Amino acid sequence: DSGVTQTPKHLITATGQRVTLRCSPRSGDLSVYWYQQSLDQGLQFLIQYYNGEERAKGNILERFSAQQFPDLHSELNLSSLELGDSALYFCASSVGTSDEQFFGPGTRLTVL
Amino acid sequence: AQKVTQAQTEISVVEKEDVTLDCVYETRDTTYYLFWYKQPPSGELVFLIRRNSFDEQNEISGRYSWNFQKSTSSFNFTITASQVVDSAVYFCALSEAQAGGSYIPTFGRGTSLIVHP
């Protein structure tokens, strides 16, 4: 157990819908990262927050957004969902901005 | 060009064999970090090791060992006396500094290791 929690574990929804994925980092970690893992693209970095502020952005679509709250938990919002958004979404946390990242169990999103 | 290349897509071995997973990276930075992660069939990503670019010392942890060679831009991972529980996908990653100062990893495509009893 990495200490990073993610909910829900599975999510099935329809095209055009909006979902929210939630992540709680390890105690003491200030950085939260979001990744998407698919067979096509592999493990892709989406976005990073550090102590409530956006710090780095990767291949995140405009339909996707995230935020980190004062208690350091983070949410990833995915809207206007398409079939191609079906993937495993991981959250990771680290103490700072260059340390090893510890990953949550992931949320498997299926868009039908 | 890929920043992290794991040329071995799948490796199949019999229990107790030694196996080496290759990782070649590409960067122009002098300060960077290298990682290995394990993803077992259950799906979670498990951190194995982090190495900074200034530390070329090899590391051994039980049956696991890592060989970092800057001259060949490689960070290879060896499992000695493999076990069925080692069956997983193993990812190598390279972290470089981004504009905001964070180090964000780029992951290789992974090597699927299958250990047969």
PDB file of C-alpha atoms in Angstrom:
ATOM      1  CA  ASP A   1       0.000   0.000   0.000  1.00  0.00           C
ATOM      2  CA  SER A   2       1.571   3.265  -1.200  1.00  0.00           C
ATOM      3  CA  GLY A   3      -0.540   5.476   1.056  1.00  0.00           C
ATOM      4  CA  VAL A   4      -2.102   7.233  -1.936  1.00  0.00           C
ATOM      5  CA  THR A   5      -5.847   6.671  -2.245  1.00  0.00           C
ATOM      6  CA  GLN A   6      -8.006   7.066  -5.310  1.00  0.00           C
ATOM      7  CA  THR A   7     -11.747   6.868  -5.759  1.00  0.00           C
ATOM      8  CA  PRO A   8     -13.630   5.413  -7.429  1.00  0.00           C
ATOM      9  CA  LYS A   9     -11.802   2.250  -8.432  1.00  0.00           C
ATOM     10  CA  HIS A  10     -13.979   1.730 -11.497  1.00  0.00           C
ATOM     11  CA  LEU A  11     -16.177   4.116 -13.440  1.00  0.00           C
ATOM     12  CA  ILE A  12     -18.435   3.308 -16.366  1.00  0.00           C
ATOM     13  CA  THR A  13     -20.127   6.154 -18.160  1.00  0.00           C
ATOM     14  CA  ALA A  14     -21.392   7.238 -21.551  1.00  0.00           C
ATOM     15  CA  THR A  15     -19.956   9.491 -24.220  1.00  0.00           C
ATOM     16  CA  GLY A  16     -20.575  13.166 -23.619  1.00  0.00           C
ATOM     17  CA  GLN A  17     -20.732  12.794 -19.853  1.00  0.00           C
ATOM     18  CA  ARG A  18     -18.562  14.384 -17.162  1.00  0.00           C
ATOM     19  CA  VAL A  19     -16.806  12.562 -14.317  1.00  0.00           C
ATOM     20  CA  THR A  20     -14.638  13.497 -11.367  1.00  0.00           C
ATOM     21  CA  LEU A  21     -11.781  11.379 -10.090  1.00  0.00           C
ATOM     22  CA  ARG A  22     -10.472  11.946  -6.597  1.00  0.00           C
ATOM     23  CA  CYS A  23      -7.043  11.472  -5.077  1.00  0.00           C
ATOM     24  CA  SER A  24      -5.666  11.798  -1.567  1.00  0.00           C
ATOM     25  CA  PRO A  25      -1.862  11.974  -1.385  1.00  0.00           C
ATOM     26  CA  ARG A  26       0.368  10.324   1.195  1.00  0.00           C
ATOM     27  CA  SER A  27       0.545  12.141   4.476  1.00  0.00           C
ATOM     28  CA  GLY A  28       3.174  14.881   4.202  1.00  0.00           C
ATOM     29  CA  ASP A  29       3.354  14.909   0.410  1.00  0.00           C
ATOM     30  CA  LEU A  30       2.741  18.292  -1.184  1.00  0.00           C
ATOM     31  CA  SER A  31       2.873  17.301  -4.851  1.00  0.00           C
ATOM     32  CA  VAL A  32       0.118  15.500  -6.695  1.00  0.00           C
ATOM     33  CA  TYR A  33       0.443  14.216 -10.253  1.00  0.00           C
ATOM     34  CA  TRP A  34      -2.124  12.780 -12.639  1.00  0.00           C
ATOM     35  CA  TYR A  35      -1.332  10.218 -15.335  1.00  0.00           C
ATOM     36  CA  GLN A  36      -3.314   8.420 -18.004  1.00  0.00           C
ATOM     37  CA  GLN A  37      -2.368   4.884 -18.990  1.00  0.00           C
ATOM     38  CA  SER A  38      -3.706   3.385 -22.195  1.00  0.00           C
ATOM     39  CA  LEU A  39      -2.527   0.658 -24.518  1.00  0.00           C
ATOM     40  CA  ASP A  40      -2.024   3.180 -27.328  1.00  0.00           C
ATOM     41  CA  GLN A  41      -0.167   5.917 -25.488  1.00  0.00           C
ATOM     42  CA  GLY A  42       1.412   4.127 -22.555  1.00  0.00           C
ATOM     43  CA  LEU A  43       1.779   6.070 -19.321  1.00  0.00           C
ATOM     44  CA  GLN A  44       1.308   9.762 -20.027  1.00  0.00           C
ATOM     45  CA  PHE A  45       1.766  12.643 -17.601  1.00  0.00           C
ATOM     46  CA  LEU A  46      -1.228  14.971 -17.463  1.00  0.00           C
ATOM     47  CA  ILE A  47      -0.697  17.605 -14.788  1.00  0.00           C
ATOM     48  CA  GLN A  48       1.046  18.339 -11.486  1.00  0.00           C
ATOM     49  CA  TYR A  49       0.013  20.420  -8.497  1.00  0.00           C
ATOM     50  CA  TYR A  50       2.290  21.471  -5.701  1.00  0.00           C
ATOM     51  CA  ASN A  51       0.793  22.815  -2.483  1.00  0.00           C
ATOM     52  CA  GLY A  52      -2.352  23.954  -4.242  1.00  0.00           C
ATOM     53  CA  GLU A  53      -0.791  25.501  -7.323  1.00  0.00           C
ATOM     54  CA  GLU A  54      -0.446  24.105 -10.810  1.00  0.00           C
ATOM     55  CA  ARG A  55       3.250  23.420 -11.364  1.00  0.00           C
ATOM     56  CA  ALA A  56       3.567  21.451 -14.599  1.00  0.00           C
ATOM     57  CA  LYS A  57       1.337  20.497 -17.472  1.00  0.00           C
ATOM     58  CA  GLY A  58       1.712  17.597 -19.841  1.00  0.00           C
ATOM     59  CA  ASN A  59      -0.499  16.126 -22.514  1.00  0.00           C
ATOM     60  CA  ILE A  60      -3.742  17.149 -20.893  1.00  0.00           C
ATOM     61  CA  LEU A  61      -6.724  17.801 -23.135  1.00  0.00           C
ATOM     62  CA  GLU A  62      -8.691  21.029 -22.801  1.00  0.00           C
ATOM     63  CA  ARG A  63     -11.723  18.922 -21.837  1.00  0.00           C
ATOM     64  CA  PHE A  64      -9.806  17.828 -18.747  1.00  0.00           C
ATOM     65  CA  SER A  65      -9.077  19.961 -15.714  1.00  0.00           C
ATOM     66  CA  ALA A  66      -7.741  19.421 -12.231  1.00  0.00           C
ATOM     67  CA  GLN A  67      -7.309  21.184  -8.938  1.00  0.00           C
ATOM     68  CA  GLN A  68      -5.670  20.642  -5.583  1.00  0.00           C
ATOM     69  CA  PHE A  69      -7.553  21.709  -2.496  1.00  0.00           C
ATOM     70  CA  PRO A  70      -6.221  23.231   0.763  1.00  0.00           C
ATOM     71  CA  ASP A  71      -6.229  19.797   2.414  1.00  0.00           C
ATOM     72  CA  LEU A  72      -4.003  18.695  -0.524  1.00  0.00           C
ATOM     73  CA  HIS A  73      -6.414  16.218  -2.026  1.00  0.00           C
ATOM     74  CA  SER A  74      -6.875  16.583  -5.750  1.00  0.00           C
ATOM     75  CA  GLU A  75      -9.621  16.064  -8.284  1.00  0.00           C
ATOM     76  CA  LEU A  76      -9.363  15.410 -11.990  1.00  0.00           C
ATOM     77  CA  ASN A  77     -12.425  16.436 -13.994  1.00  0.00           C
ATOM     78  CA  LEU A  78     -13.030  14.866 -17.382  1.00  0.00           C
ATOM     79  CA  SER A  79     -15.817  16.314 -19.501  1.00  0.00           C
ATOM     80  CA  SER A  80     -17.432  15.674 -22.895  1.00  0.00           C
ATOM     81  CA  LEU A  81     -16.087  12.168 -22.638  1.00  0.00           C
ATOM     82  CA  GLU A  82     -15.174  10.243 -25.749  1.00  0.00           C
ATOM     83  CA  LEU A  83     -14.597   6.546 -26.308  1.00  0.00           C
ATOM     84  CA  GLY A  84     -10.867   7.228 -26.530  1.00  0.00           C
ATOM     85  CA  ASP A  85     -10.810   8.562 -22.970  1.00  0.00           C
ATOM     86  CA  SER A  86     -11.254   5.028 -21.677  1.00  0.00           C
ATOM     87  CA  ALA A  87      -8.081   4.341 -19.728  1.00  0.00           C
ATOM     88  CA  LEU A  88      -6.545   3.805 -16.333  1.00  0.00           C
ATOM     89  CA  TYR A  89      -6.028   7.104 -14.533  1.00  0.00           C
ATOM     90  CA  PHE A  90      -3.359   7.222 -11.866  1.00  0.00           C
ATOM     91  CA  CYS A  91      -2.676   9.757  -9.213  1.00  0.00           C
ATOM     92  CA  ALA A  92       0.772   9.935  -7.635  1.00  0.00           C
ATOM     93  CA  SER A  93       2.243  12.011  -4.858  1.00  0.00           C
ATOM     94  CA  SER A  94       5.688  13.052  -3.728  1.00  0.00           C
ATOM     95  CA  VAL A  95       7.179  15.159  -0.984  1.00  0.00           C
ATOM     96  CA  GLY A  96       8.617  17.812  -3.265  1.00  0.00           C
ATOM     97  CA  THR A  97       8.964  18.300  -6.983  1.00  0.00           C
ATOM     98  CA  SER A  98      11.843  15.963  -7.829  1.00  0.00           C
ATOM     99  CA  ASP A  99      11.380  13.055  -5.478  1.00  0.00           C
ATOM    100  CA  GLU A 100      10.168   9.566  -6.195  1.00  0.00           C
ATOM    101  CA  GLN A 101       6.449   9.425  -6.805  1.00  0.00           C
ATOM    102  CA  PHE A 102       4.157   6.964  -5.087  1.00  0.00           C
ATOM    103  CA  PHE A 103       1.176   5.885  -7.107  1.00  0.00           C
ATOM    104  CA  GLY A 104      -2.385   5.213  -6.100  1.00  0.00           C
ATOM    105  CA  PRO A 105      -4.257   2.102  -7.230  1.00  0.00           C
ATOM    106  CA  GLY A 106      -5.782   3.920 -10.192  1.00  0.00           C
ATOM    107  CA  THR A 107      -9.289   4.539 -11.498  1.00  0.00           C
ATOM    108  CA  ARG A 108     -10.343   2.486 -14.482  1.00  0.00           C
ATOM    109  CA  LEU A 109     -12.602   4.622 -16.658  1.00  0.00           C
ATOM    110  CA  THR A 110     -14.739   2.982 -19.309  1.00  0.00           C
ATOM    111  CA  VAL A 111     -16.636   5.234 -21.705  1.00  0.00           C
ATOM    112  CA  LEU A 112     -19.404   3.447 -23.618  1.00  0.00           C
TER     113      LEU A 112
ATOM    114  CA  ALA B   1      12.918  10.096 -30.757  1.00  0.00           C
ATOM    115  CA  GLN B   2      11.854   8.378 -27.580  1.00  0.00           C
ATOM    116  CA  LYS B   3      13.435   9.695 -24.429  1.00  0.00           C
ATOM    117  CA  VAL B   4      13.248   6.310 -22.741  1.00  0.00           C
ATOM    118  CA  THR B   5      13.598   3.135 -24.741  1.00  0.00           C
ATOM    119  CA  GLN B   6      12.805  -0.260 -23.368  1.00  0.00           C
ATOM    120  CA  ALA B   7      13.541  -2.374 -26.400  1.00  0.00           C
ATOM    121  CA  GLN B   8      12.372  -5.623 -24.839  1.00  0.00           C
ATOM    122  CA  THR B   9       8.598  -5.725 -25.118  1.00  0.00           C
ATOM    123  CA  GLU B  10       8.257  -9.104 -23.447  1.00  0.00           C
ATOM    124  CA  ILE B  11      10.667 -11.489 -21.743  1.00  0.00           C
ATOM    125  CA  SER B  12       9.792 -15.020 -20.749  1.00  0.00           C
ATOM    126  CA  VAL B  13      11.987 -16.971 -18.321  1.00  0.00           C
ATOM    127  CA  VAL B  14      11.768 -20.010 -16.108  1.00  0.00           C
ATOM    128  CA  GLU B  15      11.905 -19.599 -12.356  1.00  0.00           C
ATOM    129  CA  LYS B  16      15.409 -19.219 -10.873  1.00  0.00           C
ATOM    130  CA  GLU B  17      16.843 -17.793 -14.066  1.00  0.00           C
ATOM    131  CA  ASP B  18      18.523 -14.393 -13.922  1.00  0.00           C
ATOM    132  CA  VAL B  19      17.009 -11.745 -16.174  1.00  0.00           C
ATOM    133  CA  THR B  20      18.125  -8.257 -17.199  1.00  0.00           C
ATOM    134  CA  LEU B  21      15.719  -5.568 -18.328  1.00  0.00           C
ATOM    135  CA  ASP B  22      17.294  -2.928 -20.521  1.00  0.00           C
ATOM    136  CA  CYS B  23      16.648   0.797 -20.400  1.00  0.00           C
ATOM    137  CA  VAL B  24      18.284   3.402 -22.604  1.00  0.00           C
ATOM    138  CA  TYR B  25      17.518   7.082 -22.140  1.00  0.00           C
ATOM    139  CA  GLU B  26      18.184  10.295 -23.975  1.00  0.00           C
ATOM    140  CA  THR B  27      18.698  13.700 -22.388  1.00  0.00           C
ATOM    141  CA  ARG B  28      20.799  16.836 -22.761  1.00  0.00           C
ATOM    142  CA  ASP B  29      20.423  17.787 -19.112  1.00  0.00           C
ATOM    143  CA  THR B  30      23.245  17.248 -16.665  1.00  0.00           C
ATOM    144  CA  THR B  31      20.863  16.875 -13.730  1.00  0.00           C
ATOM    145  CA  TYR B  32      18.190  14.251 -14.103  1.00  0.00           C
ATOM    146  CA  TYR B  33      16.707  11.281 -12.296  1.00  0.00           C
ATOM    147  CA  LEU B  34      16.079   7.720 -13.353  1.00  0.00           C
ATOM    148  CA  PHE B  35      13.463   5.396 -11.939  1.00  0.00           C
ATOM    149  CA  TRP B  36      12.186   1.876 -12.179  1.00  0.00           C
ATOM    150  CA  TYR B  37       8.594   0.970 -11.379  1.00  0.00           C
ATOM    151  CA  LYS B  38       6.856  -2.406 -11.289  1.00  0.00           C
ATOM    152  CA  GLN B  39       3.250  -2.922 -12.383  1.00  0.00           C
ATOM    153  CA  PRO B  40       1.994  -6.374 -11.337  1.00  0.00           C
ATOM    154  CA  PRO B  41      -1.196  -7.869 -12.808  1.00  0.00           C
ATOM    155  CA  SER B  42      -3.220  -6.165 -10.075  1.00  0.00           C
ATOM    156  CA  GLY B  43      -2.442  -2.865 -11.802  1.00  0.00           C
ATOM    157  CA  GLU B  44      -0.843  -0.626  -9.216  1.00  0.00           C
ATOM    158  CA  LEU B  45       2.549   0.977  -9.922  1.00  0.00           C
ATOM    159  CA  VAL B  46       5.181   0.157  -7.339  1.00  0.00           C
ATOM    160  CA  PHE B  47       8.269   2.305  -6.926  1.00  0.00           C
ATOM    161  CA  LEU B  48      11.519   0.320  -7.016  1.00  0.00           C
ATOM    162  CA  ILE B  49      14.427   2.749  -7.276  1.00  0.00           C
ATOM    163  CA  ARG B  50      15.425   6.365  -7.924  1.00  0.00           C
ATOM    164  CA  ARG B  51      18.889   7.339  -9.046  1.00  0.00           C
ATOM    165  CA  ASN B  52      20.233  10.831  -9.714  1.00  0.00           C
ATOM    166  CA  SER B  53      22.535  11.592 -12.612  1.00  0.00           C
ATOM    167  CA  PHE B  54      25.526  12.246 -10.383  1.00  0.00           C
ATOM    168  CA  ASP B  55      25.441   8.885  -8.685  1.00  0.00           C
ATOM    169  CA  GLU B  56      26.691   6.113 -10.930  1.00  0.00           C
ATOM    170  CA  GLN B  57      27.143   3.617  -8.147  1.00  0.00           C
ATOM    171  CA  ASN B  58      25.396   0.365  -8.823  1.00  0.00           C
ATOM    172  CA  GLU B  59      22.800  -0.673  -6.304  1.00  0.00           C
ATOM    173  CA  ILE B  60      21.700  -4.030  -4.990  1.00  0.00           C
ATOM    174  CA  SER B  61      18.547  -4.682  -3.033  1.00  0.00           C
ATOM    175  CA  GLY B  62      18.005  -8.349  -2.325  1.00  0.00           C
ATOM    176  CA  ARG B  63      17.540 -10.112  -5.656  1.00  0.00           C
ATOM    177  CA  TYR B  64      17.323  -6.795  -7.509  1.00  0.00           C
ATOM    178  CA  SER B  65      20.290  -4.867  -8.855  1.00  0.00           C
ATOM    179  CA  TRP B  66      20.666  -1.835 -11.051  1.00  0.00           C
ATOM    180  CA  ASN B  67      23.516  -0.852 -13.357  1.00  0.00           C
ATOM    181  CA  PHE B  68      23.699   2.846 -14.260  1.00  0.00           C
ATOM    182  CA  GLN B  69      26.167   3.770 -17.006  1.00  0.00           C
ATOM    183  CA  LYS B  70      26.173   7.370 -18.175  1.00  0.00           C
ATOM    184  CA  SER B  71      28.660   6.566 -20.943  1.00  0.00           C
ATOM    185  CA  THR B  72      26.019   4.448 -22.665  1.00  0.00           C
ATOM    186  CA  SER B  73      22.955   6.280 -21.265  1.00  0.00           C
ATOM    187  CA  SER B  74      21.674   3.067 -19.797  1.00  0.00           C
ATOM    188  CA  PHE B  75      20.043   2.101 -16.534  1.00  0.00           C
ATOM    189  CA  ASN B  76      19.555  -1.647 -16.605  1.00  0.00           C
ATOM    190  CA  PHE B  77      17.730  -3.736 -14.045  1.00  0.00           C
ATOM    191  CA  THR B  78      18.654  -7.313 -13.162  1.00  0.00           C
ATOM    192  CA  ILE B  79      16.567  -9.785 -11.204  1.00  0.00           C
ATOM    193  CA  THR B  80      18.598 -12.671  -9.843  1.00  0.00           C
ATOM    194  CA  ALA B  81      16.968 -16.064  -9.317  1.00  0.00           C
ATOM    195  CA  SER B  82      13.623 -14.896 -10.680  1.00  0.00           C
ATOM    196  CA  GLN B  83      10.375 -15.980  -9.028  1.00  0.00           C
ATOM    197  CA  VAL B  84       6.827 -16.266 -10.309  1.00  0.00           C
ATOM    198  CA  VAL B  85       5.900 -13.243  -8.188  1.00  0.00           C
ATOM    199  CA  ASP B  86       8.298 -11.158 -10.277  1.00  0.00           C
ATOM    200  CA  SER B  87       5.908 -11.480 -13.221  1.00  0.00           C
ATOM    201  CA  ALA B  88       4.873  -7.914 -14.008  1.00  0.00           C
ATOM    202  CA  VAL B  89       5.404  -5.043 -16.392  1.00  0.00           C
ATOM    203  CA  TYR B  90       8.482  -3.033 -15.487  1.00  0.00           C
ATOM    204  CA  PHE B  91       8.778   0.617 -16.430  1.00  0.00           C
ATOM    205  CA  CYS B  92      11.894   2.707 -16.653  1.00  0.00           C
ATOM    206  CA  ALA B  93      11.453   6.478 -16.391  1.00  0.00           C
ATOM    207  CA  LEU B  94      13.560   9.595 -16.870  1.00  0.00           C
ATOM    208  CA  SER B  95      12.831  12.834 -14.979  1.00  0.00           C
ATOM    209  CA  GLU B  96      14.053  16.117 -16.393  1.00  0.00           C
ATOM    210  CA  ALA B  97      13.455  19.632 -15.091  1.00  0.00           C
ATOM    211  CA  GLN B  98      10.469  21.425 -16.560  1.00  0.00           C
ATOM    212  CA  ALA B  99       9.897  25.168 -16.927  1.00  0.00           C
ATOM    213  CA  GLY B 100       8.349  25.474 -13.468  1.00  0.00           C
ATOM    214  CA  GLY B 101      11.230  23.657 -11.798  1.00  0.00           C
ATOM    215  CA  SER B 102       9.480  20.335 -11.316  1.00  0.00           C
ATOM    216  CA  TYR B 103      11.004  17.103 -12.488  1.00  0.00           C
ATOM    217  CA  ILE B 104       8.408  15.186 -14.467  1.00  0.00           C
ATOM    218  CA  PRO B 105       9.062  11.590 -15.480  1.00  0.00           C
ATOM    219  CA  THR B 106       8.781  10.288 -19.000  1.00  0.00           C
ATOM    220  CA  PHE B 107       8.071   6.590 -18.926  1.00  0.00           C
ATOM    221  CA  GLY B 108       9.244   3.919 -21.322  1.00  0.00           C
ATOM    222  CA  ARG B 109       6.669   1.592 -22.873  1.00  0.00           C
ATOM    223  CA  GLY B 110       7.506  -1.100 -20.368  1.00  0.00           C
ATOM    224  CA  THR B 111       8.853  -4.636 -20.476  1.00  0.00           C
ATOM    225  CA  SER B 112       6.477  -7.451 -19.640  1.00  0.00           C
ATOM    226  CA  LEU B 113       8.304 -10.125 -17.645  1.00  0.00           C
ATOM    227  CA  ILE B 114       6.718 -13.548 -17.428  1.00  0.00           C
ATOM    228  CA  VAL B 115       8.292 -16.006 -15.025  1.00  0.00           C
ATOM    229  CA  HIS B 116       7.168 -19.586 -15.520  1.00  0.00           C
ATOM    230  CA  PRO B 117       7.250 -22.088 -12.643  1.00  0.00           C
TER     231      PRO B 117
END
